[in-house]
Amino acid sequence: MTFEEFGLSEEIVKAIREMGFEKPMPIQEKVIPMLLEKNVDITGLAQTGTGKTAAFGLPIIQQAEPGVKKTQVLILSPTRELCIQIAKDLNNYSKYVEGLNILAVYGGASIENQIRELKRGVQIVVATPGRLLDLIRRKAAKLSNVFRVVLDEADEMLNMGFLDDINEILSTIPEDRNTLLFSATMPKPIQAIANKYMTDPVEVIAGVRNAGAENVKHLLYTVHAKDKYLALKRLADFYPRIYGIVFCRTRRETQEIADKLIQDGYNADSLHGDLSQVQRDYVMQKFRIRNIRLLVATDVAARGLDVNDLTHVIHYSLPDDKEVYTHRSGRTGRMGKAGISIAITHLREKHAVQQIEKQAGIKFIKSTIPTGRQICEKQLFNLIDKMENVEMDNSDIDSYLPVIYKKLDWLSKEEVIKRFVSLEFNRFLEYYKDADVLGTPKEESRGRERQNRQRDNGKAENGYTRIFINLGKMDGLVPNALIEIINKNTNGPKIPVGRIDLMKKFSFFEVKSDHAGSLIKALNNDTWFRGSRVSVEIAQSKDVRERQKNSSHHNDGRKKRKRRF
Ligand code: AMP
């Protein structure tokens, strides 16, 4: 169906066409005809981004009477930002409707101005519950002529402790009113409101929950709790064009993580309830214009943010309320674009993860934190991509080029590229040069026995091969020295090195399997370390047992524990 076929007025259709609305979104298809036909109560399971504002807003604009200078429609919403956004949307839809006044009233702004505006006669009021109550008590807001109430983001209003205020407000509005309730989740207290204030509500589910899920990949990374921040950093590096929200549980955690990211040079900032409204506005604006690429936020604070076209949503902490997961990840994968929702968890959260899978109807893809090498490759590729796509129509540069060409005359094209990349990239490579593999706790502890068996036959997990080397701590071998031996004796890009286990007289280390053969060949070809000739081979299970037995006499009989570097 088209907007015209719904029976919407010419003025409204003209305005929304100008806004680029071509065809109705699923929730609009369901809600608009129902409301235009009769005053039916509706509960809508819908997140922001589903088009719900127009779904309830367009019929409201059509049905409010501009000639009556009294409040006819009340929309309650949890935050000031949402109020402003809804009022702005309604104003846009009603651009060509004469005489319709729409007002947003919310806390933190001058109440006198709001009272003055209300006195002028406002047909549609969009309000936060606290401020509205204040205005009712001061007799500035009068709701006796309200024919429709919309509770928008009802779950958030409850989370923010507005239940009593909502009850009090609804008790002042005529009972024969029509009530609409929209919520991204429908926990019990929301159902209780619906039961109490609504008559046979029709339940509408916004399609985006499923449609969105198709575009969103849900990745699960499990690391040691202490490695969570490192994992976050690696993921941020792995996605050079990331524009996302990092959700934390508490205000303190939010601030801590944001501080660390800022210190480590990321375009990050924090958004939480300990900040003043002015600070929050400032941060949100910077995020909107993408000056901030990673916004670390609590759920409640992020709710006020009208940014949904994120490339990534990162759950640094899983939400307590599992349904919040859907809400968070619904901010990515919008309008047909691909989105990635990343959960960084530790082992003890296994149960919570399973619950989320069940409740949100998703399946996590268990993933491994990218290695330093993978990250460097991704960053390099991004750099080269940016170079390929850089705008070149700046004639100012042209005038400098002859001198530059002359100066670089002695270098080949390959050398120029190498130098240019090194200039941009050396620091990055340096950081990740010796980076450890961030494995999952399962691989490292619980699965140790199984993994050792695999390792001892040379096959480590994650595509790494375990190699035996005839040098140990007694020969002066330390991890950096081992990496240096590997690098010095191989050409081309650095070989990714995984776990290193140093024993007294010999050691084991892992390398990416596709490099194992050539590395063994290279190191066995007359390589020396501090007077000893290097000998390497793929680790065999008997090597480990026998060699460990041999080395254990130096170990006063105690079992030796492998150390992870
Ligand atoms: P909402 O869920 O109301 O926050 O809407 C999400 C976004 O979708 C807003 O930017 C709307 O302007 C936009 N939108 C709503 N309905 C349509 C439509 N039928 N066609 C295109 N965009 C729409």
Short mmCIF file of C-alpha atoms and ligand atoms in Angstrom, two decimals, residues 3 16-17 19-28 32 46-56 58 82 85-86 89 92-93 152-153 208 306 308 334-335, ligand 1:
data_model
loop_
_atom_site.label_atom_id
_atom_site.label_comp_id
_atom_site.label_asym_id
_atom_site.label_seq_id
_atom_site.Cartn_x
_atom_site.Cartn_y
_atom_site.Cartn_z
CA PHE A 3 0.78 6.52 1.87
CA ILE A 16 6.90 13.09 3.86
CA ARG A 17 7.70 12.75 0.18
CA MET A 19 11.63 13.86 3.47
CA GLY A 20 12.31 10.97 1.14
CA PHE A 21 9.66 8.56 2.42
CA GLU A 22 8.70 6.61 -0.67
CA LYS A 23 6.92 3.63 0.72
CA PRO A 24 5.67 2.83 4.19
CA MET A 25 7.85 0.83 6.55
CA PRO A 26 6.28 -2.39 7.92
CA ILE A 27 5.17 -0.89 11.22
CA GLN A 28 3.58 2.02 9.36
CA ILE A 32 -1.45 3.85 10.20
CA ALA A 46 9.50 -1.61 18.18
CA GLN A 47 12.89 -0.04 18.49
CA THR A 48 13.96 3.34 17.28
CA GLY A 49 14.73 3.09 13.62
CA THR A 50 11.71 1.02 12.71
CA GLY A 51 9.76 4.08 11.58
CA LYS A 52 7.49 4.06 14.63
CA THR A 53 7.47 7.84 15.03
CA ALA A 54 5.75 8.24 11.68
CA ALA A 55 3.56 5.21 12.40
CA PHE A 56 1.90 6.94 15.35
CA LEU A 58 1.10 10.69 10.86
CA LEU A 82 13.93 11.91 22.31
CA GLN A 85 13.54 14.40 18.12
CA ILE A 86 9.87 13.38 18.12
CA ASP A 89 9.76 14.76 13.25
CA ASN A 92 8.42 18.02 9.61
CA TYR A 93 5.43 15.80 8.85
CA ASP A 152 7.10 5.88 23.63
CA GLU A 153 10.09 3.77 24.70
CA VAL A 208 12.99 -4.72 11.77
CA ASP A 306 19.52 9.51 17.85
CA ASN A 308 21.59 4.39 14.67
CA ARG A 334 20.10 -0.45 9.55
CA MET A 335 18.41 0.21 6.25
P1 AMP B 1 12.03 6.13 13.94
O1 AMP B 1 11.95 4.67 14.19
O2 AMP B 1 10.71 6.78 14.02
O3 AMP B 1 13.07 6.79 14.79
O4 AMP B 1 12.48 6.35 12.39
C1 AMP B 1 13.74 5.98 11.92
C2 AMP B 1 14.14 6.77 10.68
O5 AMP B 1 13.46 6.30 9.54
C3 AMP B 1 13.87 8.25 10.78
O6 AMP B 1 15.04 8.91 10.33
C4 AMP B 1 12.72 8.47 9.83
O7 AMP B 1 12.79 9.77 9.26
C5 AMP B 1 12.92 7.40 8.79
N1 AMP B 1 11.68 6.92 8.18
C6 AMP B 1 10.50 6.68 8.79
N2 AMP B 1 9.60 6.22 7.92
C7 AMP B 1 10.20 6.14 6.72
C8 AMP B 1 9.79 5.71 5.42
N3 AMP B 1 8.56 5.28 5.20
N4 AMP B 1 10.68 5.76 4.42
C9 AMP B 1 11.93 6.20 4.65
N5 AMP B 1 12.39 6.61 5.85
C10 AMP B 1 11.54 6.57 6.88
#
